[in-house]
Amino acid sequence: MTDAARTEDLLRQLAPQVLGAVTRRYRDFADAEDATQEALVAATTSWPTEGMPDNPLAWLIRVASRRMVQHYRRDDARRRREDLAASWSIAGPETASGRDDSLILIFMCCHPSLTPASAIPLTLRAVGGLTTREIAAAFLVPEATMAQRISRAKAKVKDSDEPFALPPSDHRTERLRSVLHVLYLIFTEGYASSGGPDLARTELSDEAIRLARGLHDALPDNPEVTGLLALMLLTDARRTARTGAGGELVPLADQERTRWDRALIREGVAMITEAIKQGRMGEYQVQAAIAAIHDQAARYEDTDWSQILPLYRLLERMTGNPMVTLNLAVATAMVDGPSAGLAVLEGLESEDRLGDHHRLHSVRAHLLELDGDTESAIAELRAAAARTTNIREQQYLTTKAARLATEPLDA
Amino acid sequence: MRFMLLQNYGEVGSGCVPMDQWTPGDIKAHIDFQIALNAELLESGELIDAQGLAHPEQAKFVTYDGVGAPVITDGPYPESKELLAGFRFIDVESLDRAIEIAARASAAPGPNGVPIQDHIEVRQVLSAPDPEM
């Protein structure tokens, strides 16, 4: 690791602790968040030349606090709050640990009043310690646009008028659900675009894993938190194998499994095994269990579909998500044959819960191909390609349709 | 979700005359409207970029077969009405929101402040794939 990378790593670790301390001292999350961001940016420019301070955390808190006071001074209308802030600043020691602060912050940033599009950048900045520029690059929007998104998100959090503390215990499960959802979306955002020109985005997966590890450290006994972390690790283990040299998608069945990350798989499998033992099953644990079964098969043909099938049934009951039903159709086909899988799809179509979704067409194409009906499979692949909004998926579907069309006898 | 909102030089719904025949006041009102809409979209965290393109008179078409010299065609073109006039590149929560913004842009003021009813083409930009593939 280079010095710059080490500094960046340290800053990201310290960011929530700085923000926690400053928020507690000045009682203004939105302004404290700006001040913390400015302190982090100041550190990246001054530390490399002036050397790292003996106590980096204290340095950052001091700089951020100074920024807070400067902001208040600049703004006459805030004069009275400045006096108030000054009295708070000597009001007492920060009692909570950095770990508690991170947890409080992540609950705040993933507030249910925010849409995921707002909660994600706010979480990355306030808890993850990323700069606005880095977040903007990851989401491929200009810095000014991302800055506006973050400040609007903070205004919403402010409006919710929540004290800087953990949510009350009767709301915590519900609130945790939002947190897990936001972390999962950060992960998929990065994972979806690994490789090629989207490299800035892959960092998001690492960031999501780091945030999930932090959450797991704070809540080690929550099996869904463990399940989410395990799911990320077990999925991330396949990252390098899921895209080809040109950035094209390589589906699970065709991935070179020797390129999977064994250490991540071992860690993820151990984690999900422990979580499940607690007997409080949740959707992330089920998904992690499915990922673990895939990851433990030496070849695609060795996949233990008889274990996967009941897990998808369970997941479908838990979530009612039609996308899960699509996966259930594939698992059913692998256990009971393609026509059984196609029957599951027919059920889904008759309920019309997915509309004309591209994934419905691509799964049907897959099952028709298994069933030997190449001509119908090609038509379905083309239908899926015309409906997807994902460029890699569009390329994959178009290429696959062309391959089936030109090599019908090999199928 | 990312969308391109595209405007071309074709006829507008209000049937008004081309902008070079408007009064200076009407032109200014139109440009002010576009600037204000962009500022609003930047403020809402939805604008990626917005650009107007040079007049079709200056457009060039380039075709190349990979050998020899490329063929470059200059204007004027009989089909200049089909050429792109400008675009807004936005990142929004939903298709509905993209349509809402397109509708605002369509009703940009023309002569005497009457909405020009521009035809706005709303096109989703392909994104990276989901992980479940």
Coordinates of N, CA, C and O in Angstrom, one line a residue, chain A residues 1 27 39 50 58 71 74 86 93 115 118 136 145 151 168 180 185 191 204 222 241 281 327-328 342-343 347 355 381:
Chain A
M1 N 0.8 -1.2 0.0 CA 0.0 0.0 0.0 C 0.9 1.3 0.0 O 1.8 1.4 0.8
R27 N -24.2 20.0 17.8 CA -25.7 19.6 17.6 C -26.2 20.0 16.2 O -27.4 20.5 16.1
A39 N -12.5 19.1 6.6 CA -11.3 18.6 7.3 C -10.6 17.5 6.6 O -9.4 17.4 6.6
E50 N 3.3 18.1 5.2 CA 3.7 18.5 6.6 C 3.8 17.3 7.5 O 4.2 17.5 8.7
A58 N -7.6 13.7 16.6 CA -7.7 15.0 17.3 C -7.5 16.1 16.3 O -8.2 17.1 16.4
H71 N -17.9 28.9 9.9 CA -19.2 29.0 9.2 C -20.2 29.9 10.0 O -20.9 30.7 9.4
R74 N -19.3 33.5 9.7 CA -19.6 34.1 8.4 C -21.1 34.5 8.3 O -21.4 35.3 7.6
A86 N -20.6 27.6 21.3 CA -19.4 27.8 22.1 C -19.6 27.3 23.5 O -18.7 26.7 24.1
P93 N -17.2 15.9 27.9 CA -16.4 15.0 27.1 C -17.3 14.2 26.2 O -18.5 14.0 26.4
T115 N -34.9 8.5 -0.2 CA -34.9 7.5 -1.2 C -33.5 6.9 -1.3 O -32.5 7.6 -0.8
S118 N -30.8 9.1 -2.5 CA -30.2 10.1 -1.6 C -29.4 9.5 -0.5 O -28.4 10.1 -0.1
A136 N -19.2 11.3 -6.9 CA -19.7 11.8 -8.2 C -19.1 10.9 -9.3 O -19.8 10.5 -10.3
T145 N -23.6 18.3 -9.2 CA -24.9 17.6 -9.1 C -24.9 16.7 -7.9 O -25.9 16.7 -7.2
S151 N -26.6 17.6 -0.3 CA -27.1 18.6 0.6 C -28.6 18.5 0.8 O -29.2 18.8 1.9
P168 N -34.8 4.3 18.8 CA -35.4 3.6 19.9 C -35.5 2.1 19.5 O -35.7 1.7 18.4
L180 N -29.6 -2.0 5.8 CA -29.1 -3.2 5.0 C -29.4 -3.0 3.5 O -28.6 -3.3 2.7
L185 N -27.5 -2.1 -1.9 CA -27.5 -1.3 -3.2 C -26.1 -0.7 -3.6 O -25.8 -0.7 -4.7
Y191 N -20.7 -3.7 -8.0 CA -20.5 -5.1 -8.6 C -21.0 -5.2 -10.0 O -20.4 -5.8 -10.8
L204 N -17.0 0.9 -5.2 CA -18.2 0.9 -4.4 C -18.4 -0.4 -3.7 O -18.9 -0.5 -2.6
N222 N -26.4 -9.9 15.2 CA -27.6 -9.8 14.3 C -27.4 -10.7 13.1 O -26.5 -10.4 12.3
A241 N -14.0 -13.2 -12.2 CA -14.4 -14.3 -13.2 C -15.6 -13.9 -14.0 O -15.9 -14.5 -15.0
M281 N -34.0 -16.9 10.6 CA -33.7 -16.7 9.1 C -34.2 -15.4 8.6 O -35.3 -15.0 9.0
N327 N -35.7 -16.8 -10.5 CA -34.6 -17.7 -10.1 C -35.1 -19.1 -9.7 O -34.5 -20.1 -9.9
L328 N -36.3 -19.0 -9.0 CA -37.0 -20.3 -8.6 C -37.3 -21.1 -9.9 O -37.1 -22.4 -9.8
L342 N -40.5 -24.0 -16.9 CA -41.4 -23.2 -17.7 C -42.8 -23.0 -17.1 O -43.4 -22.0 -17.2
A343 N -43.2 -24.1 -16.4 CA -44.5 -24.0 -15.7 C -44.5 -22.9 -14.7 O -45.5 -22.2 -14.5
G347 N -46.9 -19.5 -14.4 CA -47.6 -19.0 -13.3 C -47.3 -17.5 -13.0 O -48.3 -16.7 -12.8
G355 N -44.9 -7.9 -15.7 CA -45.1 -7.2 -17.0 C -44.3 -7.8 -18.1 O -44.2 -9.0 -18.2
L381 N -34.5 -14.5 -26.7 CA -33.3 -13.7 -26.4 C -33.3 -12.4 -27.1 O -32.9 -11.4 -26.5

